[in-house]
Amino acid sequence: MKFGRNLPRNQVPEWSTSYIQYKALKKLIKSAGEEAKHAHGADTAAFFYSLDRNLEDVDQFYNKKYGDAIRRLKLLHDRYGWSLDTANGIDEDEKEDLMGALLELRGQLRKLKWYGETNRQGFVKITKKLDKKIRHTATQRRYLASKVDPKQFATNISLLETTKTINDWLEKLGDIRIRDDNSSTHSSRSLRRASSKAMLALPAGILDSVDQAIRADDSLRMTKLLSRRSPNTDPVNEGLPPILTLNLLQRAISCKAKACIDQLLAMIDELNAGDDINKRNCIHRLIITTGRSKSCGDGEPTTDAMQNSLETTNYIKPAAPPVLAPLSSSTKEHDDASELSRDDKATVLLEHLLDQLRPQQKSAIQARDVYERTPLHYAAQYGCVAICQILLSRMQAWGHFESSHGIDAPFLLDADGYSPLHLSVIGGHPKTTRTLLEAKDLKGVNDREAAAVRKNMPKSGEVLALAVKANFVVIVKLLVEAGVDLDYQDAQGETALHVAARFGHTACAKILLEGHDDQKADLEIAENSFGWTPLFTASVDGHIEIVRTLIAAKASLEKLDTSGWTAKEHAALRGHVDIAAVLAAVTASPSISELDPLSANSSNPSALNRSLTERKSNATTNGNGNGTLRSTEPVKTYGHRYLTKETMILVSLGTMDTRKVVEAVNLDRIPLAEAHSTQLDTALSVVVSASGANGEPSIIDLPVQDNISTDPIVFTALDVTKVKLLFDIVPTYAGSPNQRVGRGVALLSSIKPSVGSKRITLQGDLAVPVMAAGTLEVIGSVNFNFLIITPFTHPKMTIAGDLTYWKSMASTMVIGHRGLGKNTAARNSLQLGENTIQSFIAAANLGAQYIEFDVQLTKDHVPVIYHDFLVSETGIDAPVHTLTLEQFLHINENRRTPHPSRPPSPISAAERAINGSDPRKHRSMSLGDMKVSETSDMSERMKNTRDFKSKGFKANSRGNFIQAPFTTLEELFIKLPERIGFNIEMKYPMLHESEEQEMDAYAVELNSFVDEVLTKVYDLGKKRNVIFSSFNPDICLLLSFKQPSIPILFLTDAGTSHVGDIRASSLQEAIRFASRWNLLGVVSAAEPLVIAPRLVKVVKESGLVCVSYGSLNNDPQNVKLQANEGIDAVIVDSVLKIRKGLTVEESPATIAI
């Protein structure tokens, strides 16, 4: 693996500019090497100068970061000593803060360790490259030994010792049990949290007595005890150490000892504690403690609040860096009876504390902690309405807040850019939000002035977008009424209405559109990437109610994005046919003669289709390319890559089933008690590799992208039974995939359940547990699916250079569906039974170049021609693969030989060539002239089957159609002239189809199915033109990799019906799939192409053949729309009718499929 290529992915993102400048150093080596070729020696002075500067920069950055970590750790040592053995008395809030700080500190040290390891590896690699490129240098060993290895970052020795200390602390904290506040031991220990130097000021006995006095709120006794703190100190001239006094004040606040609070406040000058690891003062801690224990009130927490506390307090989220700041509460505000009021003890205590502050202490109300958050931030985050009111009134009274600046003024933003209003909205607290918005009322600012202030504050617009995203309808209404800027655009140019459109939040969208006073949301603001208005966003993401709402609000429906496409076309492409139909109903229908607005730019199709490649409206435009269409050549080559000896294994993470919500990698939560032993609280990646197979491991960052399932990882092997799939969980920035945290293993020989010989389950999704590397505990699971493609060989399988996949046609080809057309309930004309030899012969007599038919396999693996998955003629819903060939053919045999009504006519030579020596069927049989009782018998037999119940008839059945016997693929090859090409649709059920038909979820093994059909084709095909097609994506993959000479078309419903496979869900996905695997083209349902005919060009500009099918193609006008855009072929039921419709302008070729 190339170090330079992998360096960007192994970098800690926020430190990426501080790594070794590997590429720049490589350029210097290259220049020195070129110089060495033209001179007697190379001048490496410039290289070594730059290398030394890189070394200095890396070492300086490492030492600075390590020094910062050591300083924070020293605060803990000063506060708790070097051991936590006496820390069993700390309260729950302090334990949570302490563990959070330690986890965050350990996370920083881990990243610093990886930083050092990666950079040392960089120096090793670059000096090795120097020795390789420039002869007789031999500098690597000397340079590393003398300059690199002595640096701290090269060994990480001190860092590893510090990490061990933190893990020891975490282990002890995990074992601490929080006791109640009734024991004096606990009470005294809680005071000993002061630094060890401060503790020397009070003997242990006095400390216990002081604590008892505070608990009893006996300020006089407390003062006397403190004045007797040491016989060697002057009680008048020497005061208590500030750290100890602040600790006593915190204890008094915890005990709600107001008299002691008053006395202790008089003994200190400021409230900021220098030894607090989070830089919080007693006001911060009081509000955080109140918020954590609230609904916000004295009553018992609700079940939701308790569950939220459990989630955020007792567990660490895996695959993410630890968060030191208290998480936003998801506790919703409750009724007035249960929420925190001005009369609540905690509220009264806060007011008392604030009122007793001396002038020099009042700045503590706006003091910032390590996250730049003030006490107001935490009051807003926890939804404490009364506390917010108290803080705001005091801040304004003391001159710390001007309402004209707004509640989201820059000076109120924390380190993440969040104001108190942000945190209130994120937490879902409407009453707190109202309080913050009404802060103006405290100083008499009128509504119009306040609204003007908020409209000019960009952060207010951000808050509105956050509320819309979370679908907090009440809060959105509050913000709109408060005059927040409705048209604020973020860095991507999106407004709150774009956000509502993306997530389908109709109620929020309606509030934005209604607006307030003279302000309403602008419908036509376009975002920066593609020029999409909210209508485009809703159309792309498939939210039909939002689309209807925007239509009612008079949004521009014909507007084009920067690539020249309409919202209707985007919806049609992505399978949202219902939305496309709604838009089509209120926009002008496409005209056959209209000028293509893109024709002027047709020389650059990639630019035209840029906005069409994204699956969702919020897809990134720069990344690893998973979100864009694969680049393809516009011309298909004959003789593509195929398997000859090795078996191919395609591994896809996650699920293909759009009906499921399954994470590709699911890691269990980490209990805080086990925090000291885990490595899961950091950025992680999964490395997918295969033992016993060929193929590069694939590294995928967690969490896995949504579209990862359609980008499989490819391995090849000679013996697939010996292959083991390995899923390693590794730290993302460790720089080495060998530092694994856990592993999951799948044995391909036994991972799927056996369902019999040459049978396979249709349930493709699998899961394997992930075991921790050190403890072998199960820490999660990996969900995936895989496809095995075995090689196919046949003596007649060759690649002829003079053949092509597809000859360009001057006009659109008309293709007859299932011969002369599928059977329908209409009685307009007498219909030949579909998929029968008679129907195919009739199509051939009309000049058809191709015929299309559906192939399935019987129980004894014989390819037969039958469309439906269930054979209703049996009287039960029997799948084709459960019947033998004899049983299948017998079902439709004529069971009687009636007397002929007149002598038969002589048999022609052409008929004899087709039917062989078989005698001609009697006229009465061929015309269905049978007794009414026999027709009734067949209908009676089928009346309880699914197909008959849903349609009221069965195709190719007596009494309804001109019935003919079932046939086999072999019979078609033998009886039909070689000039007639075959389009063989491989009929193989997908999981959602088997569930819809209530079939058992198993079928013929995929490779056996395809191999049997291919064998017949190569045995009997001779020079006949053959094309394969299938709705099943896996069948298309097998057909493509098993042979090089027969083209494959991918059939797709294009969103006209619900499917369970993402690859079959839309025309866009069909294009991705066909392009990715070099298929000939796609056969799409006609609906999206009729609604948006220009999509034909999207298919063709992707280098694919475009064909459509469906009932809409029986209307000549619809076919003309598609033909005008250059569609290659249309599949129709009414061949003659469509031919006549097209011959007005052209003379089309006719093909029956």
Coordinates of C-alpha atoms in Angstrom, one line a residue, residues 755-760 1003-1006 1008-1009:
V755 CA -32.5 -25.7 1.7
G756 CA -31.7 -28.8 -0.3
S757 CA -29.7 -29.8 -3.4
K758 CA -29.3 -26.9 -5.8
R759 CA -31.7 -24.8 -3.9
I760 CA -31.1 -21.5 -2.2
A1003 CA -35.7 -21.0 -5.4
V1004 CA -33.3 -22.8 -7.7
E1005 CA -29.7 -21.9 -6.9
L1006 CA -28.7 -18.9 -9.0
S1008 CA -27.5 -23.6 -11.5
F1009 CA -30.4 -21.6 -13.0

